[in-house]
Amino acid sequence: MIVSIIGVGLIGGSIALDLKKAGLAKQTFGVDRSEVNLQKAVELNIIDKGVSLDEACQISDLIILATPVSVASDILIEILDFIKTGTIILDVGSVKGAICKAIANHPKRKQFVACHPIAGTEFSGPEAAFTGLFQGKINIICNQEESDKEAVQKVKHLFEQMGSTNIFMDSSTHDKHITYVSHLSHITSFALSLTVQALEKDEKNIFNMAGSGFESTVRLAKSSADMWVPIFQANKEHMIAAIDAYINEMKRLKSFIENNENEKMQASIEQANNIRKIL
Amino acid sequence: MIVSIIGVGLIGGSIALDLKKAGLAKQTFGVDRSEVNLQKAVELNIIDKGVSLDEACQISDLIILATPVSVASDILIEILDFIKTGTIILDVGSVKGAICKAIANHPKRKQFVACHPIAGTEFSGPEAAFTGLFQGKINIICNQEESDKEAVQKVKHLFEQMGSTNIFMDSSTHDKHITYVSHLSHITSFALSLTVQALEKDEKNIFNMAGSGFESTVRLAKSSADMWVPIFQANKEHMIAAIDAYINEMKRLKSFIENNENEKMQASIEQANNIRKIL
């Protein structure tokens, strides 16, 4: 199978490495707006060489669309316009409603399988890619009934080969839930980093006094702006609702401190502790 | 050296285990309002046996005060009233201003060394205690000039033996900085857990879709209410200021999403990324 990766970063690169290792990709090509990234990806044996999007469409059996979500829909339309019958495209974006809507009526819609592998790190770019990123992780396939059955089977198999379990969901359910268990975590972490930096001019104090708790809570604040600005924008409505709910919760907890309502705070923390049962 | 631990939980228990391992504690006794905890601590070889606070004061060379901060000041006064000359007491609380103030004029003030080892996990109780918790960590000693020089030296040495590095700070500086690098992380994590639970009634969806990012951000929400309600209360003023600053930051980021101000969001995330340089 000839595989092309559009956007040779952490996710696209890691898929390429896994497919090579599993013997599923005979050749891997990369498309990226950054020549530097393409060169690095070749050096790191992620791709055999960089090609144009047109070339990728002509030669590939499988195309992995792994760009920021802001440009994914437009590139997907371009790809669908050009690819030959039988080529499968999957994407890996964190927001699924917009992209599914953008190509809903495209004559080659069925060749596309909308995916969201729940995997990643706070690092980005081809240097961040590694074999095994998807091992033990979940891959969410959205709106499977809009895709060719055989294409879905192939994509399922592919993620299984990388060690992932596939689950199925419609794109709007996906976007709502993922807001709370992923996007909200990122914005709270960015805000924490900014707040602490603004108030703690003396970086040495932060470094000395920060324990593993702060490190854990602020880890996602290291995440790439190029990836997250488009996600927040593409998932705007859900983000605003989630942030509002979260700010209200913060205000409620603050009022317990302000008014010495220790019993209410105790009950709230015990309720928060229930996350133990879930995770 | 005979050591008594007042509050045989994660921190007190881990100190006992380390002092035993280092051969510094010949005998360790425990004082706890929970008989169950005392019994567990004996079973886990954390302490030799449970004793009363009076007994602990009479027999100990070193007393480790490791209760929730809400009761620490009162217990400390009781201990200082009863101990013999030469006994050293240290505490491990996350808030230092209140306790230092409470005993500032006590005739035996010099026998007390105010400590805050920056170490812990989201678990609590004697079962959570383990050897090596303080390895590679920072211990903050506050208001050292109010303590006996020799007592400070002994406490420094003790934390060094457990693998920690001691730093020195006045209690009000400590309380201000620790708010931003510890207490704020905890309240944001509690709020995240509560928000997600309130909006995601279907726990299966949370479990399936949550990645390592959410787990990292919400980890501290598993922390003990018995420990954290008193900390928030004891550090009330700083907490309120920090929460206000944080809510303002969340509102600012939300407005960027709402108004499609992607460039401002990009700049803010890149600023947030600077935490990489610090941690």
Coordinates of C-alpha atoms in Angstrom, one line a residue:
Chain A
M1 CA 0.0 0.0 0.0
I2 CA 1.2 3.5 -0.9
V3 CA 0.5 6.0 1.9
S4 CA 0.6 9.8 1.8
I5 CA 0.6 11.9 4.9
I6 CA -0.7 15.4 4.5
G7 CA 0.8 17.3 7.4
V8 CA 3.9 15.5 8.7
G9 CA 3.7 16.3 12.4
L10 CA 3.2 14.4 15.6
I11 CA 0.1 12.5 14.6
G12 CA 0.7 12.1 10.8
G13 CA 4.3 11.2 11.5
S14 CA 3.4 8.6 14.1
I15 CA 0.9 7.0 11.9
A16 CA 3.5 6.7 9.1
L17 CA 6.0 5.1 11.5
D18 CA 3.4 2.6 12.8
L19 CA 2.2 1.6 9.3
K20 CA 5.7 1.1 8.1
K21 CA 6.5 -1.0 11.2
A22 CA 3.4 -3.1 10.7
G23 CA 4.4 -3.7 7.1
L24 CA 1.2 -2.1 5.9
A25 CA 2.9 0.8 4.0
K26 CA 5.2 -0.2 1.2
Q27 CA 6.0 3.5 0.5
T28 CA 5.1 6.6 2.5
F29 CA 5.1 10.1 1.0
G30 CA 4.6 13.4 2.7
V31 CA 2.9 16.7 1.8
D32 CA 3.6 19.7 4.0
R33 CA 3.6 23.5 3.5
S34 CA 7.0 23.5 5.4
E35 CA 10.0 22.2 3.4
V36 CA 11.9 22.0 6.7
N37 CA 9.4 19.6 8.1
L38 CA 9.4 17.4 5.0
Q39 CA 13.2 17.3 5.1
K40 CA 13.2 16.4 8.8
A41 CA 10.6 13.7 8.1
V42 CA 12.8 12.1 5.4
E43 CA 15.8 12.2 7.8
L44 CA 13.8 10.6 10.5
N45 CA 12.6 7.8 8.1
I46 CA 9.0 8.9 8.6
I47 CA 8.5 9.4 4.8
D48 CA 10.4 8.3 1.8
K49 CA 10.1 11.7 0.2
G50 CA 8.1 14.9 -0.1
V51 CA 5.6 15.2 -2.9
S52 CA 2.9 17.7 -4.1
L53 CA -0.7 17.3 -3.1
D54 CA -1.6 16.4 -6.8
E55 CA 1.1 13.7 -6.9
A56 CA -0.2 12.3 -3.6
C57 CA -3.7 12.1 -5.0
Q58 CA -2.5 10.3 -8.1
I59 CA -0.2 7.7 -6.5
S60 CA -1.8 6.8 -3.0
D61 CA -3.9 4.0 -1.9
L62 CA -4.4 5.7 1.5
I63 CA -4.2 9.4 2.3
I64 CA -3.9 10.5 6.0
L65 CA -5.1 14.1 6.4
A66 CA -3.3 15.4 9.5
T67 CA -3.2 19.2 9.1
P68 CA -4.6 21.8 11.6
V69 CA -8.4 21.6 11.4
S70 CA -8.6 25.2 10.0
V71 CA -7.4 24.0 6.6
A72 CA -8.4 20.4 6.7
S73 CA -11.9 20.9 5.0
D74 CA -10.5 22.8 2.1
I75 CA -7.7 20.3 1.5
L76 CA -10.1 17.4 1.8
I77 CA -12.3 18.8 -0.9
E78 CA -9.3 19.3 -3.1
I79 CA -8.2 15.7 -2.5
L80 CA -11.7 14.3 -3.1
D81 CA -11.8 16.2 -6.4
F82 CA -8.6 14.6 -7.6
I83 CA -8.3 11.0 -6.2
K84 CA -8.9 7.9 -8.2
T85 CA -11.5 5.3 -7.3
G86 CA -10.5 3.1 -4.5
T87 CA -8.2 5.5 -2.7
I88 CA -9.2 5.9 1.0
I89 CA -8.8 9.1 2.9
L90 CA -8.9 9.5 6.7
D91 CA -8.5 12.5 8.8
V92 CA -7.4 12.8 12.4
G93 CA -8.9 16.1 13.5
S94 CA -10.2 17.0 17.0
V95 CA -13.3 18.6 15.6
K96 CA -15.5 16.4 13.3
G97 CA -18.8 18.4 12.6
A98 CA -17.3 21.0 10.3
I99 CA -15.3 18.6 8.1
C100 CA -18.2 16.1 7.8
K101 CA -20.6 18.9 6.8
A102 CA -18.1 20.5 4.3
I103 CA -18.0 17.3 2.2
A104 CA -21.4 15.9 2.9
N105 CA -22.6 16.2 -0.7
H106 CA -19.3 15.5 -2.4
P107 CA -19.7 12.7 -5.0
K108 CA -16.7 10.9 -3.6
R109 CA -17.8 11.4 0.1
K110 CA -17.8 7.6 0.6
Q111 CA -14.0 7.4 0.1
F112 CA -13.5 9.5 3.3
V113 CA -13.5 8.1 6.8
A114 CA -13.7 10.7 9.6
C115 CA -11.4 9.7 12.5
H116 CA -10.2 11.1 15.7
P117 CA -7.5 9.0 17.4
I118 CA -7.4 10.1 21.1
A119 CA -3.7 10.2 21.3
G120 CA -1.0 12.9 21.4
T121 CA 1.5 14.6 23.6
E122 CA 2.2 18.3 24.3
F123 CA 4.9 18.3 21.6
S124 CA 4.5 18.8 17.9
G125 CA 6.3 18.5 14.6
P126 CA 8.0 15.5 12.9
E127 CA 10.6 15.2 15.7
A128 CA 7.7 14.6 18.1
A129 CA 6.4 11.5 16.1
F130 CA 7.1 8.1 17.6
T131 CA 6.2 4.5 17.0
G132 CA 3.5 3.2 19.4
L133 CA 1.6 6.4 20.0
F134 CA -1.7 4.7 19.3
Q135 CA -1.1 1.6 21.3
G136 CA -3.9 1.1 23.9
K137 CA -5.7 4.2 22.7
I138 CA -9.2 4.8 21.3
N139 CA -9.9 5.8 17.8
I140 CA -13.3 7.5 17.2
I141 CA -14.8 6.9 13.8
C142 CA -17.6 9.4 13.0
N143 CA -20.6 9.2 10.7
Q144 CA -19.6 5.8 9.5
E145 CA -22.8 5.4 7.5
E146 CA -21.6 8.2 5.2
S147 CA -18.5 6.2 4.3
D148 CA -18.0 3.2 2.1
K149 CA -18.4 0.0 4.2
E150 CA -15.2 -1.5 2.9
A151 CA -13.3 1.7 3.5
V152 CA -14.5 1.8 7.2
Q153 CA -13.4 -1.9 7.6
K154 CA -9.9 -1.1 6.2
V155 CA -9.5 2.0 8.5
K156 CA -10.7 0.0 11.5
H157 CA -8.2 -2.7 10.7
L158 CA -5.5 -0.2 10.3
F159 CA -6.0 1.4 13.7
E160 CA -6.3 -2.1 15.2
Q161 CA -2.9 -2.9 13.8
M162 CA -1.6 0.2 15.5
G163 CA -3.0 -1.1 18.8
S164 CA -6.1 1.1 19.0
T165 CA -9.7 0.2 19.7
N166 CA -12.3 1.8 17.4
I167 CA -15.5 3.3 18.7
F168 CA -18.3 4.9 16.6
M169 CA -20.2 8.1 17.1
D170 CA -22.0 10.8 15.1
S171 CA -19.9 13.9 14.6
S172 CA -22.1 16.2 16.7
T173 CA -22.0 13.9 19.7
H174 CA -18.3 13.6 19.3
D175 CA -17.8 17.4 19.2
K176 CA -19.9 17.9 22.3
H177 CA -18.2 15.3 24.4
I178 CA -14.7 16.0 23.3
T179 CA -15.1 19.6 24.4
Y180 CA -15.4 18.5 28.0
V181 CA -12.7 15.8 28.1
S182 CA -10.1 17.4 25.9
H183 CA -10.6 21.0 24.7
L184 CA -11.7 22.4 28.1
S185 CA -8.6 20.8 29.7
H186 CA -6.4 22.6 27.2
I187 CA -7.9 26.1 27.7
T188 CA -7.8 25.7 31.5
S189 CA -4.2 24.8 31.3
F190 CA -3.3 27.7 29.0
A191 CA -5.1 30.0 31.4
L192 CA -3.3 28.6 34.4
S193 CA 0.1 29.1 32.7
L194 CA -0.8 32.7 31.8
T195 CA -2.1 33.5 35.3
V196 CA 0.9 32.1 37.0
Q197 CA 3.4 33.8 34.6
A198 CA 1.6 37.2 35.0
L199 CA 1.7 37.1 38.8
E200 CA 5.0 35.4 39.3
K201 CA 7.6 37.6 37.6
D202 CA 10.3 35.9 39.5
E203 CA 10.6 32.6 37.6
K204 CA 13.1 31.1 40.0
N205 CA 10.3 31.0 42.6
I206 CA 8.0 29.2 40.3
F207 CA 10.6 26.7 39.5
N208 CA 11.6 26.1 43.1
M209 CA 8.2 25.8 44.6
A210 CA 6.3 24.0 41.8
G211 CA 5.6 20.4 42.7
S212 CA 4.4 17.6 40.5
G213 CA 0.8 18.7 40.9
F214 CA 1.4 22.0 39.1
E215 CA 3.4 20.3 36.4
S216 CA 0.6 17.9 35.8
T217 CA -2.1 20.6 35.6
V218 CA 0.0 22.9 33.4
R219 CA 1.4 20.3 31.1
L220 CA -1.1 20.9 28.3
A221 CA -0.1 24.6 28.3
K222 CA 3.0 23.4 26.3
S223 CA 0.7 22.4 23.4
S224 CA 1.0 23.9 19.9
A225 CA -0.8 27.2 19.1
D226 CA -0.9 26.2 15.4
M227 CA -3.0 23.1 16.4
W228 CA -5.2 24.6 19.1
V229 CA -6.3 28.0 17.8
P230 CA -8.1 26.3 14.9
I231 CA -9.6 23.7 17.2
F232 CA -11.1 26.3 19.5
Q233 CA -12.4 28.2 16.6
A234 CA -13.9 25.2 14.8
N235 CA -15.6 24.1 18.0
K236 CA -16.6 27.6 19.0
E237 CA -20.1 27.1 20.3
H238 CA -19.3 24.1 22.5
M239 CA -16.2 25.8 23.7
I240 CA -18.1 28.9 24.9
A241 CA -20.7 26.8 26.7
A242 CA -18.0 24.7 28.4
I243 CA -16.0 27.7 29.4
D244 CA -19.1 29.4 30.8
A245 CA -20.0 26.3 32.8
Y246 CA -16.4 26.1 34.1
I247 CA -16.2 29.7 35.1
N248 CA -19.4 29.3 37.0
E249 CA -18.0 26.4 38.8
M250 CA -14.9 28.4 39.7
K251 CA -17.0 31.2 41.0
R252 CA -19.1 28.8 43.1
L253 CA -15.9 27.3 44.7
K254 CA -14.6 30.8 45.3
S255 CA -17.8 31.8 47.1
F256 CA -17.4 28.9 49.5
I257 CA -13.9 30.1 50.4
E258 CA -15.1 33.7 50.7
N259 CA -18.0 32.9 52.9
N260 CA -16.3 30.2 55.0
E261 CA -18.7 27.6 53.7
N262 CA -16.4 24.7 54.5
E263 CA -19.1 22.1 54.5
K264 CA -20.2 23.0 51.0
M265 CA -16.5 23.0 49.9
Q266 CA -16.0 19.6 51.5
A267 CA -19.1 18.2 49.6
S268 CA -17.9 19.7 46.3
I269 CA -14.4 18.3 46.6
E270 CA -15.8 14.9 47.5
Q271 CA -18.0 15.1 44.4
A272 CA -14.9 16.1 42.4
N273 CA -13.1 13.1 43.8
N274 CA -15.7 10.8 42.0
I275 CA -13.5 11.3 38.9
R276 CA -11.5 8.5 40.5
K277 CA -14.3 6.0 39.7
I278 CA -14.3 7.1 36.1
L279 CA -10.6 7.4 35.2
Chain B
M1 CA 16.2 9.3 68.1
I2 CA 12.6 8.8 69.2
V3 CA 10.2 10.3 66.6
S4 CA 6.4 10.9 66.9
I5 CA 4.2 11.5 64.0
I6 CA 1.0 13.6 64.7
G7 CA -1.3 12.6 61.8
V8 CA -0.2 9.4 60.3
G9 CA -1.2 10.0 56.6
L10 CA 0.6 10.3 53.3
I11 CA 3.2 12.9 54.4
G12 CA 3.6 12.0 58.1
G13 CA 3.8 8.3 57.2
S14 CA 6.3 8.8 54.4
I15 CA 8.6 10.8 56.7
A16 CA 8.4 8.0 59.3
L17 CA 9.4 5.4 56.7
D18 CA 12.3 7.5 55.4
L19 CA 13.7 8.2 58.8
K20 CA 13.5 4.6 59.7
K21 CA 15.2 3.6 56.5
A22 CA 18.0 6.1 57.0
G23 CA 18.5 4.8 60.5
L24 CA 17.6 8.1 62.1
A25 CA 14.6 7.0 64.0
K26 CA 15.2 4.3 66.6
Q27 CA 11.5 4.2 67.5
T28 CA 8.5 5.9 65.8
F29 CA 5.2 6.5 67.5
G30 CA 2.0 7.8 66.0
V31 CA -0.8 10.1 67.2
D32 CA -4.0 10.2 65.2
R33 CA -7.7 10.9 65.9
S34 CA -8.4 7.8 63.8
E35 CA -7.8 4.5 65.6
V36 CA -8.1 2.8 62.2
N37 CA -5.3 4.8 60.8
L38 CA -3.1 4.1 63.8
Q39 CA -3.7 0.4 63.4
K40 CA -3.0 0.5 59.7
A41 CA 0.2 2.5 60.3
V42 CA 1.3 -0.2 62.7
E43 CA 0.5 -3.0 60.3
L44 CA 2.4 -1.2 57.5
N45 CA 5.4 -0.8 59.8
I46 CA 5.2 3.0 59.6
I47 CA 5.0 3.4 63.4
D48 CA 5.8 1.0 66.3
K49 CA 2.6 1.9 68.1
G50 CA -0.1 4.6 68.7
V51 CA 0.3 6.9 71.7
S52 CA -1.5 9.9 73.2
L53 CA -0.4 13.4 72.4
D54 CA 0.8 13.8 76.0
E55 CA 2.9 10.6 75.8
A56 CA 4.4 11.8 72.5
C57 CA 5.4 15.1 74.1
Q58 CA 7.1 13.3 77.0
I59 CA 9.1 10.7 75.0
S60 CA 10.0 12.2 71.7
D61 CA 13.2 13.9 70.5
L62 CA 11.5 14.9 67.3
I63 CA 7.8 15.5 66.6
I64 CA 6.4 15.7 63.1
L65 CA 3.2 17.6 62.9
A66 CA 1.3 16.4 59.8
T67 CA -2.3 17.1 60.5
P68 CA -4.7 19.1 58.3
V69 CA -3.7 22.8 58.6
S70 CA -7.1 23.7 60.3
V71 CA -6.0 22.0 63.5
A72 CA -2.2 22.3 63.3
S73 CA -1.9 25.6 65.1
D74 CA -3.9 24.5 68.2
I75 CA -2.1 21.1 68.4
L76 CA 1.2 22.9 68.0
I77 CA 0.5 25.2 71.0
E78 CA -0.5 22.2 73.0
I79 CA 2.7 20.4 72.1
L80 CA 4.9 23.4 72.9
D81 CA 3.2 23.7 76.3
F82 CA 4.2 20.2 77.2
I83 CA 7.5 19.3 75.5
K84 CA 10.8 19.1 77.3
T85 CA 13.8 21.2 76.4
G86 CA 15.6 19.9 73.4
T87 CA 12.7 18.3 71.6
I88 CA 12.3 19.6 68.1
I89 CA 9.0 20.0 66.3
L90 CA 8.5 20.5 62.6
D91 CA 5.3 20.8 60.7
V92 CA 4.6 20.1 57.0
G93 CA 1.6 22.3 56.2
S94 CA 0.9 24.0 52.9
V95 CA 0.1 27.3 54.5
K96 CA 2.8 28.9 56.8
G97 CA 1.6 32.4 57.8
A98 CA -1.1 31.4 60.2
I99 CA 0.8 28.7 62.1
C100 CA 3.9 31.0 62.5
K101 CA 1.7 33.8 63.8
A102 CA -0.1 31.6 66.2
I103 CA 3.0 30.6 68.1
A104 CA 5.1 33.7 67.5
N105 CA 5.2 34.7 71.2
H106 CA 5.3 31.2 72.7
P107 CA 8.2 30.9 75.1
K108 CA 9.2 27.7 73.4
R109 CA 8.8 29.1 69.8
K110 CA 12.5 28.3 69.1
Q111 CA 11.9 24.6 69.3
F112 CA 9.6 24.7 66.3
V113 CA 10.8 24.7 62.7
A114 CA 8.2 25.6 60.1
C115 CA 8.5 23.4 57.0
H116 CA 6.7 22.7 53.8
P117 CA 8.1 19.8 51.8
I118 CA 6.8 20.2 48.2
A119 CA 5.9 16.5 47.8
G120 CA 2.8 14.5 47.7
T121 CA 0.4 12.6 45.5
E122 CA -3.4 12.7 45.0
F123 CA -3.8 9.9 47.5
S124 CA -4.0 10.1 51.3
G125 CA -3.9 8.1 54.5
P126 CA -1.3 5.7 55.8
E127 CA -1.7 3.3 52.8
A128 CA -0.6 6.1 50.6
A129 CA 2.7 6.6 52.4
F130 CA 5.9 5.3 50.8
T131 CA 9.7 5.4 51.1
G132 CA 11.4 8.0 48.9
L133 CA 8.5 10.5 48.5
F134 CA 10.9 13.3 49.3
Q135 CA 13.8 12.2 47.0
G136 CA 14.7 15.0 44.7
K137 CA 12.1 17.4 46.1
I138 CA 12.3 20.8 47.7
N139 CA 11.7 21.5 51.4
I140 CA 10.8 25.1 52.2
I141 CA 11.9 26.2 55.7
C142 CA 10.0 29.4 56.8
N143 CA 11.0 32.1 59.2
Q144 CA 14.2 30.3 60.2
E145 CA 15.4 33.2 62.3
E146 CA 12.5 32.5 64.7
S147 CA 13.8 29.0 65.3
D148 CA 16.8 27.7 67.3
K149 CA 19.8 27.6 65.0
E150 CA 20.7 24.0 66.0
A151 CA 17.1 22.9 65.5
V152 CA 17.2 24.3 61.9
Q153 CA 20.4 22.5 61.3
K154 CA 19.0 19.2 62.5
V155 CA 15.8 19.6 60.4
K156 CA 17.9 20.6 57.3
H157 CA 20.0 17.5 57.7
L158 CA 17.0 15.4 58.2
F159 CA 15.4 16.5 54.9
E160 CA 18.8 16.1 53.2
Q161 CA 18.9 12.5 54.4
M162 CA 15.5 12.0 52.7
G163 CA 17.0 13.4 49.5
S164 CA 15.4 16.8 49.6
T165 CA 17.0 20.3 49.0
N166 CA 16.2 22.9 51.6
I167 CA 15.3 26.5 50.6
F168 CA 14.5 29.4 53.0
M169 CA 11.7 31.9 52.8
D170 CA 9.6 34.1 55.0
S171 CA 6.1 32.7 55.6
S172 CA 4.2 35.4 53.8
T173 CA 6.3 35.1 50.7
H174 CA 5.8 31.4 50.9
D175 CA 2.0 31.7 51.1
K176 CA 1.8 34.1 48.2
H177 CA 3.9 32.0 45.8
I178 CA 2.5 28.6 46.8
T179 CA -1.0 29.8 46.0
Y180 CA 0.0 30.1 42.3
V181 CA 2.1 27.0 41.9
S182 CA 0.0 24.6 44.0
H183 CA -3.3 25.8 45.5
L184 CA -4.6 27.3 42.3
S185 CA -3.8 24.1 40.4
H186 CA -5.9 22.2 42.9
I187 CA -9.0 24.4 42.7
T188 CA -8.8 24.5 38.9
S189 CA -8.7 20.7 38.8
F190 CA -11.6 20.3 41.3
A191 CA -13.6 22.7 39.1
L192 CA -12.7 20.8 35.9
S193 CA -13.9 17.5 37.4
L194 CA -17.1 19.0 38.7
T195 CA -17.9 20.8 35.3
V196 CA -17.3 17.6 33.3
Q197 CA -19.3 15.4 35.7
A198 CA -22.2 17.9 35.6
L199 CA -22.3 18.1 31.9
E200 CA -21.4 14.5 31.1
K201 CA -24.0 12.4 32.7
D202 CA -23.0 9.4 30.6
E203 CA -19.8 8.3 32.4
K204 CA -19.0 5.8 29.7
N205 CA -18.5 8.6 27.2
I206 CA -16.0 10.4 29.5
F207 CA -14.1 7.2 30.0
N208 CA -13.9 6.3 26.4
M209 CA -13.0 9.7 25.0
A210 CA -10.7 11.0 27.7
G211 CA -7.1 11.0 26.7
S212 CA -3.9 11.4 28.7
G213 CA -4.3 15.2 28.6
F214 CA -7.6 15.2 30.5
E215 CA -6.2 12.7 33.0
S216 CA -3.2 14.9 33.6
T217 CA -5.3 18.1 34.1
V218 CA -7.9 16.4 36.3
R219 CA -5.5 14.3 38.4
L220 CA -5.4 16.7 41.4
A221 CA -9.2 16.5 41.6
K222 CA -8.6 13.2 43.3
S223 CA -7.0 15.0 46.3
S224 CA -8.4 14.7 49.8
A225 CA -11.1 17.1 50.9
D226 CA -9.9 16.8 54.5
M227 CA -6.6 18.3 53.5
W228 CA -7.7 20.9 51.0
V229 CA -10.7 22.5 52.6
P230 CA -8.5 23.8 55.5
I231 CA -5.7 24.9 53.1
F232 CA -8.1 27.0 51.0
Q233 CA -9.6 28.5 54.2
A234 CA -6.2 29.2 55.8
N235 CA -4.9 30.8 52.6
K236 CA -8.2 32.6 51.9
E237 CA -7.0 36.0 50.8
H238 CA -4.4 34.8 48.4
M239 CA -6.8 32.2 47.1
I240 CA -9.4 34.7 46.2
A241 CA -6.9 37.0 44.5
A242 CA -5.6 34.0 42.5
I243 CA -9.0 32.7 41.5
D244 CA -10.0 36.2 40.4
A245 CA -6.9 36.6 38.2
Y246 CA -7.5 33.1 36.8
I247 CA -11.2 33.7 36.0
N248 CA -10.2 37.0 34.2
E249 CA -7.7 35.0 32.1
M250 CA -10.4 32.4 31.2
K251 CA -12.7 35.2 30.2
R252 CA -10.1 36.9 28.1
L253 CA -9.4 33.6 26.2
K254 CA -13.1 33.0 25.8
S255 CA -13.5 36.5 24.3
F256 CA -10.9 35.6 21.7
I257 CA -12.9 32.5 20.6
E258 CA -16.2 34.5 20.7
N259 CA -14.8 37.3 18.6
N260 CA -12.7 35.2 16.2
E261 CA -9.6 36.9 17.4
N262 CA -7.3 34.2 16.3
E263 CA -4.1 36.2 16.3
K264 CA -4.6 37.2 19.9
M265 CA -5.3 33.6 20.8
Q266 CA -2.2 32.5 19.0
A267 CA -0.1 35.1 20.9
S268 CA -1.6 34.0 24.2
I269 CA -1.0 30.3 23.6
E270 CA 2.6 31.1 22.6
Q271 CA 2.9 33.0 25.8
A272 CA 1.4 30.1 27.7
N273 CA 4.0 27.8 26.0
N274 CA 6.8 29.7 27.9
I275 CA 6.0 27.5 30.8
R276 CA 8.3 25.1 29.0
K277 CA 11.3 27.2 29.8
I278 CA 10.4 27.3 33.4
L279 CA 9.4 23.7 34.1

